mmCIF file of C-alpha atoms in Angstrom:
data_model
loop_
_atom_site.group_PDB
_atom_site.id
_atom_site.type_symbol
_atom_site.label_atom_id
_atom_site.label_comp_id
_atom_site.label_asym_id
_atom_site.label_seq_id
_atom_site.Cartn_x
_atom_site.Cartn_y
_atom_site.Cartn_z
ATOM 1 C CA UNK A 254 -149.497 174.495 175.178
ATOM 2 C CA UNK A 255 -149.598 172.881 178.583
ATOM 3 C CA UNK A 256 -151.267 175.294 180.961
ATOM 4 C CA UNK A 257 -148.642 174.629 183.617
ATOM 5 C CA UNK A 258 -146.342 176.896 181.620
ATOM 6 C CA UNK A 259 -148.229 179.864 183.061
ATOM 7 C CA UNK A 260 -147.494 178.604 186.561
ATOM 8 C CA UNK A 261 -143.796 178.983 185.760
ATOM 9 C CA UNK A 262 -144.014 182.710 185.089
ATOM 10 C CA UNK A 263 -141.195 184.705 186.641
ATOM 11 C CA UNK A 264 -140.597 188.439 186.899
ATOM 12 C CA UNK A 265 -137.930 189.644 184.468
ATOM 13 C CA UNK A 266 -137.832 193.433 184.687
ATOM 14 C CA UNK A 267 -139.754 196.704 184.833
ATOM 15 C CA UNK A 268 -139.429 199.310 182.106
ATOM 16 C CA UNK A 269 -140.380 202.979 182.122
ATOM 17 C CA UNK A 270 -140.176 203.165 178.329
ATOM 18 C CA UNK A 271 -140.570 200.781 175.405
ATOM 19 C CA UNK A 272 -136.867 201.183 174.628
ATOM 20 C CA UNK A 273 -136.048 199.555 177.992
ATOM 21 C CA UNK A 274 -137.978 196.355 177.224
ATOM 22 C CA UNK A 275 -136.273 193.057 176.333
ATOM 23 C CA UNK A 276 -135.266 192.416 172.725
ATOM 24 C CA UNK A 277 -138.285 192.509 170.418
ATOM 25 C CA UNK A 278 -138.236 188.795 169.624
ATOM 26 C CA UNK A 279 -140.230 185.769 170.698
ATOM 27 C CA UNK A 280 -143.897 186.244 171.542
ATOM 28 C CA UNK A 281 -145.590 188.378 174.167
ATOM 29 C CA UNK A 282 -149.159 188.961 175.292
ATOM 30 C CA UNK A 283 -150.029 192.232 177.008
ATOM 31 C CA UNK A 284 -152.547 192.786 179.810
ATOM 32 C CA UNK A 285 -154.075 196.258 179.961
ATOM 33 C CA UNK A 286 -156.952 197.977 181.700
ATOM 34 C CA UNK A 287 -158.104 200.805 183.888
ATOM 35 C CA UNK A 288 -156.388 201.110 187.246
ATOM 36 C CA UNK A 289 -159.280 199.470 189.114
ATOM 37 C CA UNK A 290 -160.070 196.721 186.590
ATOM 38 C CA UNK A 291 -158.376 193.925 188.556
ATOM 39 C CA UNK A 292 -155.427 193.365 186.221
ATOM 40 C CA UNK A 293 -152.942 192.254 188.877
ATOM 41 C CA UNK A 294 -155.489 189.884 190.412
ATOM 42 C CA UNK A 295 -156.173 188.345 186.998
ATOM 43 C CA UNK A 296 -152.466 187.769 186.334
ATOM 44 C CA UNK A 297 -152.045 186.198 189.771
ATOM 45 C CA UNK A 298 -155.101 184.009 189.134
ATOM 46 C CA UNK A 299 -153.786 182.911 185.733
ATOM 47 C CA UNK A 300 -150.353 181.978 187.021
ATOM 48 C CA UNK A 301 -151.408 180.677 190.418
ATOM 49 C CA UNK A 302 -148.709 182.893 191.944
ATOM 50 C CA UNK A 303 -150.331 185.177 194.514
ATOM 51 C CA UNK A 304 -147.694 187.910 194.524
ATOM 52 C CA UNK A 305 -146.538 187.726 190.897
ATOM 53 C CA UNK A 306 -148.249 190.999 189.994
ATOM 54 C CA UNK A 307 -148.564 192.939 193.213
ATOM 55 C CA UNK A 308 -152.043 194.234 193.909
ATOM 56 C CA UNK A 309 -152.263 197.705 195.385
ATOM 57 C CA UNK A 310 -155.038 199.365 197.332
ATOM 58 C CA UNK A 311 -154.049 202.563 195.551
ATOM 59 C CA UNK A 312 -155.117 202.357 191.886
ATOM 60 C CA UNK A 313 -152.752 203.969 189.431
ATOM 61 C CA UNK A 314 -149.672 203.206 191.484
ATOM 62 C CA UNK A 315 -147.958 201.042 188.866
ATOM 63 C CA UNK A 316 -146.521 203.343 186.217
ATOM 64 C CA UNK A 317 -144.056 200.847 184.752
ATOM 65 C CA UNK A 318 -144.333 198.124 182.140
ATOM 66 C CA UNK A 319 -143.705 194.862 184.001
ATOM 67 C CA UNK A 320 -142.318 191.891 182.092
ATOM 68 C CA UNK A 321 -142.794 188.250 183.092
ATOM 69 C CA UNK A 322 -141.194 185.357 181.250
ATOM 70 C CA UNK A 323 -142.672 181.886 180.892
ATOM 71 C CA UNK A 324 -139.746 179.833 182.076
ATOM 72 C CA UNK A 325 -137.236 178.562 179.506
ATOM 73 C CA UNK A 326 -139.232 179.924 176.573
ATOM 74 C CA UNK A 327 -139.261 183.037 174.401
ATOM 75 C CA UNK A 328 -142.793 183.800 175.626
ATOM 76 C CA UNK A 329 -143.629 186.757 177.863
ATOM 77 C CA UNK A 330 -146.605 188.225 179.695
ATOM 78 C CA UNK A 331 -146.585 192.028 179.749
ATOM 79 C CA UNK A 332 -148.345 193.943 182.524
ATOM 80 C CA UNK A 333 -149.017 197.415 181.116
ATOM 81 C CA UNK A 334 -149.566 200.421 183.404
ATOM 82 C CA UNK A 335 -153.131 200.894 184.578
ATOM 83 C CA UNK A 336 -154.805 203.939 183.081
ATOM 84 C CA UNK A 337 -157.655 206.289 183.889
ATOM 85 C CA UNK A 338 -156.993 206.930 187.574
ATOM 86 C CA UNK A 339 -158.490 210.338 188.355
ATOM 87 C CA UNK A 340 -155.956 211.451 190.987
ATOM 88 C CA UNK A 341 -152.945 211.110 188.717
ATOM 89 C CA UNK A 342 -151.566 214.373 187.345
ATOM 90 C CA UNK A 343 -152.577 215.220 183.786
ATOM 91 C CA UNK A 344 -148.976 215.216 182.569
ATOM 92 C CA UNK A 345 -148.439 211.711 183.967
ATOM 93 C CA UNK A 346 -151.648 210.528 182.302
ATOM 94 C CA UNK A 347 -150.435 211.928 178.997
ATOM 95 C CA UNK A 348 -147.091 210.159 179.333
ATOM 96 C CA UNK A 349 -148.812 206.867 180.140
ATOM 97 C CA UNK A 350 -151.058 207.164 177.092
ATOM 98 C CA UNK A 351 -148.125 207.971 174.830
ATOM 99 C CA UNK A 352 -146.183 205.007 176.205
ATOM 100 C CA UNK A 353 -149.132 202.644 175.765
ATOM 101 C CA UNK A 354 -149.778 203.833 172.213
ATOM 102 C CA UNK A 355 -146.088 203.552 171.348
ATOM 103 C CA UNK A 356 -145.908 200.025 172.759
ATOM 104 C CA UNK A 357 -148.981 198.835 170.857
ATOM 105 C CA UNK A 358 -147.777 200.418 167.631
ATOM 106 C CA UNK A 359 -144.162 199.299 167.477
ATOM 107 C CA UNK A 360 -143.807 196.049 169.416
ATOM 108 C CA UNK A 361 -143.435 193.338 166.757
ATOM 109 C CA UNK A 362 -143.411 190.428 169.229
ATOM 110 C CA UNK A 363 -146.836 191.453 170.565
ATOM 111 C CA UNK A 364 -149.342 188.806 169.533
ATOM 112 C CA UNK A 365 -152.484 189.897 171.375
ATOM 113 C CA UNK A 366 -153.986 192.196 173.987
ATOM 114 C CA UNK A 367 -155.964 191.065 177.022
ATOM 115 C CA UNK A 368 -158.069 194.094 177.909
ATOM 116 C CA UNK A 369 -159.642 194.054 181.363
ATOM 117 C CA UNK A 370 -162.741 196.033 182.287
ATOM 118 C CA UNK A 371 -164.844 196.000 185.434
ATOM 119 C CA UNK A 372 -168.028 194.253 184.242
ATOM 120 C CA UNK A 373 -170.081 196.900 186.043
ATOM 121 C CA UNK A 374 -168.431 199.720 184.052
ATOM 122 C CA UNK A 375 -167.431 198.416 180.607
ATOM 123 C CA UNK A 376 -166.259 200.339 177.552
ATOM 124 C CA UNK A 377 -165.119 203.590 179.100
ATOM 125 C CA UNK A 378 -163.514 206.078 176.702
ATOM 126 C CA UNK A 379 -159.946 204.954 177.402
ATOM 127 C CA UNK A 380 -160.953 201.305 176.928
ATOM 128 C CA UNK A 381 -162.368 202.145 173.514
ATOM 129 C CA UNK A 382 -159.205 204.067 172.697
ATOM 130 C CA UNK A 383 -157.071 201.003 173.502
ATOM 131 C CA UNK A 384 -159.283 198.861 171.273
ATOM 132 C CA UNK A 385 -159.076 201.414 168.463
ATOM 133 C CA UNK A 386 -155.261 201.382 168.653
ATOM 134 C CA UNK A 387 -155.292 197.587 168.447
ATOM 135 C CA UNK A 388 -157.745 197.568 165.535
ATOM 136 C CA UNK A 389 -155.533 199.968 163.586
ATOM 137 C CA UNK A 390 -152.732 197.437 163.879
ATOM 138 C CA UNK A 391 -155.024 194.432 163.304
ATOM 139 C CA UNK A 392 -153.993 193.153 166.749
ATOM 140 C CA UNK A 393 -156.464 190.702 168.327
ATOM 141 C CA UNK A 394 -158.086 191.807 171.586
ATOM 142 C CA UNK A 395 -159.679 189.500 174.158
ATOM 143 C CA UNK A 396 -161.830 191.483 176.581
ATOM 144 C CA UNK A 397 -162.034 190.203 180.157
ATOM 145 C CA UNK A 398 -165.076 191.566 181.964
ATOM 146 C CA UNK A 399 -163.705 191.232 185.479
ATOM 147 C CA UNK A 400 -165.380 191.040 188.896
ATOM 148 C CA UNK A 401 -168.217 188.991 187.391
ATOM 149 C CA UNK A 402 -168.941 187.655 190.887
ATOM 150 C CA UNK A 403 -170.411 191.107 191.661
ATOM 151 C CA UNK A 404 -173.347 190.543 189.263
ATOM 152 C CA UNK A 405 -176.045 187.909 188.870
ATOM 153 C CA UNK A 406 -175.688 185.355 186.081
ATOM 154 C CA UNK A 407 -178.363 187.134 184.055
ATOM 155 C CA UNK A 408 -176.697 190.533 184.450
ATOM 156 C CA UNK A 409 -173.345 189.003 183.533
ATOM 157 C CA UNK A 410 -174.664 187.412 180.348
ATOM 158 C CA UNK A 411 -176.432 190.636 179.395
ATOM 159 C CA UNK A 412 -173.243 192.701 179.775
ATOM 160 C CA UNK A 413 -171.163 190.217 177.771
ATOM 161 C CA UNK A 414 -173.727 190.397 174.958
ATOM 162 C CA UNK A 415 -173.764 194.188 175.137
ATOM 163 C CA UNK A 416 -169.983 194.399 174.695
ATOM 164 C CA UNK A 417 -169.971 191.736 171.971
ATOM 165 C CA UNK A 418 -172.614 193.689 170.068
ATOM 166 C CA UNK A 419 -170.415 196.802 170.127
ATOM 167 C CA UNK A 420 -167.754 194.942 168.106
ATOM 168 C CA UNK A 421 -169.927 192.452 166.228
ATOM 169 C CA UNK A 422 -168.402 193.486 162.899
ATOM 170 C CA UNK A 423 -164.923 192.438 164.071
ATOM 171 C CA UNK A 424 -165.378 188.827 165.271
ATOM 172 C CA UNK A 425 -161.889 187.815 164.121
ATOM 173 C CA UNK A 426 -160.240 190.581 166.152
ATOM 174 C CA UNK A 427 -162.413 191.146 169.240
ATOM 175 C CA UNK A 428 -163.634 188.468 171.649
ATOM 176 C CA UNK A 429 -165.340 188.889 175.032
ATOM 177 C CA UNK A 430 -165.840 186.851 178.198
ATOM 178 C CA UNK A 431 -166.802 187.260 181.849
ATOM 179 C CA UNK A 432 -164.108 186.646 184.454
ATOM 180 C CA UNK A 433 -163.742 186.513 188.219
ATOM 181 C CA UNK A 434 -160.324 186.221 189.843
ATOM 182 C CA UNK A 435 -161.991 185.697 193.224
ATOM 183 C CA UNK A 436 -164.003 182.680 192.035
ATOM 184 C CA UNK A 437 -161.500 181.638 189.331
ATOM 185 C CA UNK A 438 -164.431 181.851 186.933
ATOM 186 C CA UNK A 439 -163.530 182.108 183.253
ATOM 187 C CA UNK A 440 -160.021 180.624 183.374
ATOM 188 C CA UNK A 441 -161.177 177.731 181.189
ATOM 189 C CA UNK A 442 -162.178 180.272 178.530
ATOM 190 C CA UNK A 443 -159.092 182.465 178.846
ATOM 191 C CA UNK A 444 -156.472 179.707 178.672
ATOM 192 C CA UNK A 445 -157.282 178.522 175.104
ATOM 193 C CA UNK A 446 -157.042 182.123 173.882
ATOM 194 C CA UNK A 447 -153.565 182.511 175.369
ATOM 195 C CA UNK A 448 -152.535 179.089 174.080
ATOM 196 C CA UNK A 449 -153.590 180.015 170.537
ATOM 197 C CA UNK A 450 -151.662 183.290 170.654
ATOM 198 C CA UNK A 451 -148.598 181.465 171.972
ATOM 199 C CA UNK A 452 -149.095 178.786 169.326
ATOM 200 C CA UNK A 453 -145.579 178.571 167.952
ATOM 201 C CA UNK A 454 -143.370 175.808 169.362
ATOM 202 C CA UNK A 455 -141.868 176.503 172.753
ATOM 203 C CA UNK A 456 -138.167 177.171 172.353
ATOM 204 C CA UNK A 457 -135.473 178.191 174.792
ATOM 205 C CA UNK A 458 -135.084 181.948 174.889
ATOM 206 C CA UNK A 459 -131.555 182.790 173.842
ATOM 207 C CA UNK A 460 -132.373 186.298 172.649
ATOM 208 C CA UNK A 461 -131.770 188.181 175.898
ATOM 209 C CA UNK A 462 -128.354 189.489 176.649
ATOM 210 C CA UNK A 463 -127.387 190.521 180.133
ATOM 211 C CA UNK A 464 -128.176 194.171 180.811
#
């Protein structure tokens, strides 16, 4: 796939529930992570569109599933709600987790999960839970260890190895890399992963009806 396709991403809709998402056809890749993992910044870095996924100084603000289409194709990028923000009410947290689990379990067009973690605080309990859900469905996960510019090269390499070791028995499902939206470090590693998951021929998306 030509990487410029990501630069043609456009916002389609926001959904509070899986049932409100577009028709379950084509191919989509989901981005997930804790509320402070830098998910919006990574999406903006990938697409080269600064305000595509709005960054907020208040983590946990985005409670909706945001859908972006790659123009004139049946391919989508899915921005899942950030999780793990301490100040969110317990009931809201529970609803988020149920929504995320439901999405990962039932969405047939979902080809892979990009899971973002702050490289300084990897593999928190909710991160592991997301990975476990994906493993149960045999869904590939590519872990982005974000904010790599905050660590030295040696510390970065050590953390990548640490996370890889955790899932060494699942090399076909779990892959890991360092990433920095600020420095645009790691894009050259991320792009081939996305391209492979979007590997089917690009076709016009005629599946969506007006809503």
